[in-house]
């Protein structure tokens, strides 16, 4: 495997905003097409890469490369890696499900909870697994994934890119009614509110946050809780800041529909100028 060890002052994290100080070694990661672990995952399947990860689970840099290999094998085709493009991501995912591999991935995320790069890779894997598969959503929830996502959000709140990943995974999971309730029990609305307060200008993050809020407020009690948190004014602030974003506008209208079951929420929306914000934007086009 082509890995060059460098001094700590030179090492760079996946995201320049993520502090690499928790990494045991600072390495130049190989490109996907050069990674032996990616080739191993493609040829030997999830069993092969997991066997190697069990043997090297004490090294953060190795775990990071292993999780990346799993992510590549689950990604849409083509990936640019010949061996991976010959495999089926659905079959890879199904084999992971059959061997209950998410247990071991969650163990790695707990072990390296102070390493944001590994947390980000874990979130990327979760996003690919739960995107279109209700069975995987059930598996993630059943194995304690909601609690882990909440913990990652609490520790990664200074990293907008990681919070965008958290919001995406939450949005997919909340599509299942019972998982929406579980997310509510693990501060899901608190996490959403924080993102809106902290990063209202981040268009990508706000779009994902709005989608998570849309699915979270399908439950009437959650819509009422969002009102009780006093978060509607900041929601309207986000709407005003991105009023020309059509996609976000559509999602936010769905959120307003959910909130509108409460007369008090309707009054707050009017008082905060939501109608004017929609009229001033290009949503009507």
XYZ file of C-alpha atoms in Angstrom:
285
model
C 0.000 0.000 0.000
C 1.470 3.367 -1.030
C 1.562 5.308 2.229
C 4.076 8.033 2.936
C 4.590 9.010 6.580
C 4.906 12.736 7.115
C 5.506 15.017 10.022
C 2.537 16.271 12.043
C 2.849 19.803 10.713
C 2.356 18.608 7.158
C -0.544 16.170 7.550
C -3.888 17.302 6.222
C -7.338 16.064 7.191
C -10.133 15.198 4.804
C -11.685 18.566 5.549
C -9.329 21.479 6.324
C -11.763 22.555 9.023
C -11.305 19.256 10.889
C -8.496 19.287 13.434
C -6.133 16.354 12.700
C -4.488 16.426 16.135
C -6.233 13.244 17.266
C -4.726 11.127 14.486
C -1.954 8.817 15.669
C 0.026 9.377 12.449
C -0.322 11.894 9.647
C -0.271 10.137 6.311
C -0.783 10.821 2.667
C -3.716 8.572 1.807
C -3.513 6.724 -1.518
C -5.999 7.448 -4.243
C -8.894 5.005 -4.382
C -7.520 3.271 -7.478
C -4.177 2.774 -5.688
C -5.592 1.575 -2.367
C -4.960 -2.062 -1.545
C -7.901 -1.997 0.861
C -10.279 -0.817 -1.876
C -9.102 -3.649 -4.111
C -9.444 -6.086 -1.213
C -13.004 -4.957 -0.474
C -13.925 -5.246 -4.159
C -12.461 -8.727 -4.642
C -13.041 -10.288 -1.220
C -16.177 -8.422 -0.238
C -17.076 -6.980 3.159
C -15.796 -10.143 4.877
C -12.299 -9.550 3.533
C -11.946 -5.902 4.465
C -13.519 -6.472 7.877
C -11.071 -9.278 8.646
C -8.159 -6.928 8.005
C -9.775 -4.124 10.014
C -10.173 -6.440 13.006
C -6.457 -7.142 12.882
C -5.439 -3.451 12.593
C -8.236 -1.815 14.571
C -5.861 0.072 16.891
C -4.509 2.323 14.143
C -6.673 5.306 13.243
C -5.076 5.807 9.838
C -5.707 2.164 8.879
C -9.317 2.274 10.073
C -9.810 5.437 8.026
C -8.576 3.699 4.870
C -10.695 0.624 5.608
C -13.874 2.652 6.046
C -13.083 4.505 2.824
C -12.807 1.161 1.025
C -16.269 0.179 2.262
C -17.643 3.571 1.213
C -16.221 3.209 -2.316
C -17.735 -0.258 -2.729
C -21.155 1.082 -1.703
C -20.950 4.139 -3.956
C -22.851 4.530 -7.254
C -21.083 3.217 -10.337
C -18.802 4.100 -12.045
C -16.329 4.838 -9.259
C -13.193 5.088 -11.369
C -11.796 1.910 -9.794
C -11.874 -0.992 -12.248
C -12.241 -3.775 -9.673
C -15.030 -1.933 -7.859
C -16.953 -1.164 -11.047
C -17.203 -4.909 -11.747
C -19.090 -5.452 -8.484
C -22.673 -4.735 -7.433
C -23.092 -2.203 -4.583
C -26.478 -3.698 -3.669
C -24.937 -7.148 -3.278
C -22.117 -5.667 -1.179
C -24.684 -3.931 1.033
C -26.729 -7.109 1.396
C -23.674 -9.105 2.454
C -22.911 -6.435 5.054
C -26.467 -6.790 6.348
C -26.283 -10.588 6.516
C -23.051 -10.541 8.557
C -24.361 -7.721 10.797
C -21.313 -5.695 9.909
C -22.805 -2.460 11.206
C -22.032 -3.666 14.748
C -18.315 -3.595 14.039
C -18.490 -0.267 12.228
C -20.272 1.242 15.228
C -17.571 -0.206 17.517
C -14.927 1.585 15.445
C -16.867 4.841 15.587
C -17.059 4.557 19.373
C -13.370 3.642 19.651
C -12.301 6.672 17.599
C -14.994 9.077 18.733
C -12.387 11.863 19.053
C -11.207 11.444 15.458
C -13.492 13.525 13.214
C -12.146 12.049 9.978
C -13.261 8.557 11.013
C -16.641 9.844 12.173
C -17.124 11.499 8.775
C -16.302 8.260 6.953
C -18.745 6.376 9.143
C -21.481 8.896 8.360
C -20.757 8.565 4.631
C -21.241 4.791 4.890
C -24.475 5.215 6.839
C -25.792 7.670 4.260
C -25.220 5.180 1.435
C -26.807 2.331 3.394
C -30.009 4.067 4.539
C -30.624 6.245 1.482
C -33.035 3.900 -0.304
C -33.262 0.862 1.947
C -35.860 0.608 4.700
C -34.296 -2.656 5.894
C -31.001 -0.875 6.533
C -32.799 1.946 8.346
C -34.301 -0.640 10.657
C -30.903 -2.283 11.160
C -29.166 0.997 11.984
C -31.880 1.980 14.453
C -31.995 -1.488 16.030
C -28.236 -1.516 16.607
C -28.138 1.850 18.395
C -27.342 4.048 15.419
C -29.589 6.911 16.522
C -27.634 7.374 19.744
C -24.326 7.260 17.868
C -25.504 9.877 15.359
C -26.591 12.123 18.216
C -23.163 11.777 19.838
C -21.361 12.528 16.567
C -23.504 15.646 16.122
C -22.683 16.810 19.635
C -18.946 16.404 19.095
C -18.883 17.598 15.474
C -20.913 20.777 15.804
C -17.860 22.895 14.905
C -17.559 21.177 11.519
C -20.298 22.272 9.052
C -19.420 19.528 6.576
C -19.881 16.842 9.223
C -23.137 18.406 10.406
C -24.391 18.280 6.802
C -23.691 14.537 6.824
C -25.522 14.183 10.143
C -28.534 16.049 8.760
C -28.650 13.842 5.661
C -28.567 10.605 7.656
C -31.192 11.964 10.067
C -33.445 12.932 7.153
C -33.325 9.410 5.688
C -33.843 7.703 9.036
C -36.741 9.995 10.010
C -38.628 8.775 6.938
C -39.556 5.807 9.147
C -42.132 6.908 11.724
C -40.764 4.954 14.669
C -37.196 6.125 13.982
C -38.488 9.699 13.846
C -39.700 9.180 17.410
C -36.315 7.731 18.416
C -34.522 10.730 16.920
C -36.795 13.006 18.919
C -35.808 11.148 22.079
C -32.117 11.693 21.268
C -32.266 15.483 20.772
C -32.904 15.378 17.026
C -34.786 18.696 17.025
C -32.121 20.248 19.248
C -29.470 19.297 16.687
C -31.540 20.720 13.836
C -32.167 23.956 15.720
C -28.459 24.314 16.498
C -27.520 23.992 12.807
C -29.976 26.736 11.895
C -28.694 29.022 14.639
C -25.013 28.381 13.912
C -24.864 28.136 10.109
C -27.832 30.008 8.566
C -25.768 31.150 5.553
C -24.549 27.682 4.550
C -26.856 26.813 1.653
C -25.933 23.115 1.421
C -26.230 22.555 5.154
C -29.523 24.455 5.359
C -31.030 22.403 2.534
C -30.158 19.166 4.316
C -31.280 20.578 7.658
C -34.611 21.612 6.149
C -35.126 18.097 4.788
C -34.370 16.597 8.198
C -36.792 19.046 9.807
C -39.460 18.172 7.240
C -39.321 14.493 8.167
C -38.929 15.180 11.888
C -42.031 17.403 12.074
C -44.290 14.847 10.381
C -45.040 13.833 13.968
C -47.397 16.450 15.441
C -45.725 16.323 18.835
C -42.386 17.158 17.217
C -43.909 20.129 15.423
C -45.186 21.341 18.776
C -41.777 20.765 20.376
C -40.092 22.809 17.643
C -42.524 25.642 18.428
C -41.830 25.338 22.156
C -38.093 25.595 21.529
C -38.669 29.040 20.037
C -36.909 27.959 16.854
C -39.478 29.205 14.334
C -37.928 32.722 14.122
C -34.558 31.275 13.122
C -36.325 29.026 10.593
C -37.881 32.119 9.019
C -34.463 33.809 9.075
C -33.050 30.916 7.060
C -35.989 31.135 4.658
C -35.348 34.841 4.110
C -31.630 34.331 3.566
C -32.225 31.654 0.930
C -35.533 32.855 -0.480
C -34.356 32.462 -4.078
C -33.389 28.820 -3.572
C -36.265 26.915 -5.167
C -35.370 23.482 -3.801
C -35.021 24.757 -0.257
C -38.237 26.750 -0.638
C -40.215 23.646 -1.583
C -38.871 21.716 1.399
C -39.543 24.603 3.784
C -43.123 24.938 2.568
C -43.575 21.324 3.618
C -42.129 22.189 7.031
C -44.545 25.107 7.353
C -47.418 22.782 6.464
C -46.438 20.510 9.353
C -46.028 23.429 11.750
C -49.326 24.932 10.604
C -51.366 22.390 12.542
C -50.717 24.603 15.581
C -52.424 28.030 15.561
C -49.625 29.482 17.700
C -47.055 28.391 15.144
C -49.064 30.014 12.369
C -49.111 33.266 14.301
C -45.349 33.183 14.867
C -44.764 32.527 11.169
C -46.912 35.522 10.237
C -45.299 37.743 12.866
C -41.817 36.819 11.648
C -42.694 37.689 8.045
C -42.716 34.280 6.406
C -45.420 35.284 3.898
C -43.476 38.365 2.866
C -40.305 36.304 2.491
C -42.031 33.919 0.104
C -43.631 36.767 -1.822
C -40.304 38.577 -2.197
C -38.492 35.492 -3.432
C -38.823 33.638 -6.738
C -40.637 30.640 -5.287
C -43.828 31.518 -7.128
C -41.981 30.953 -10.414
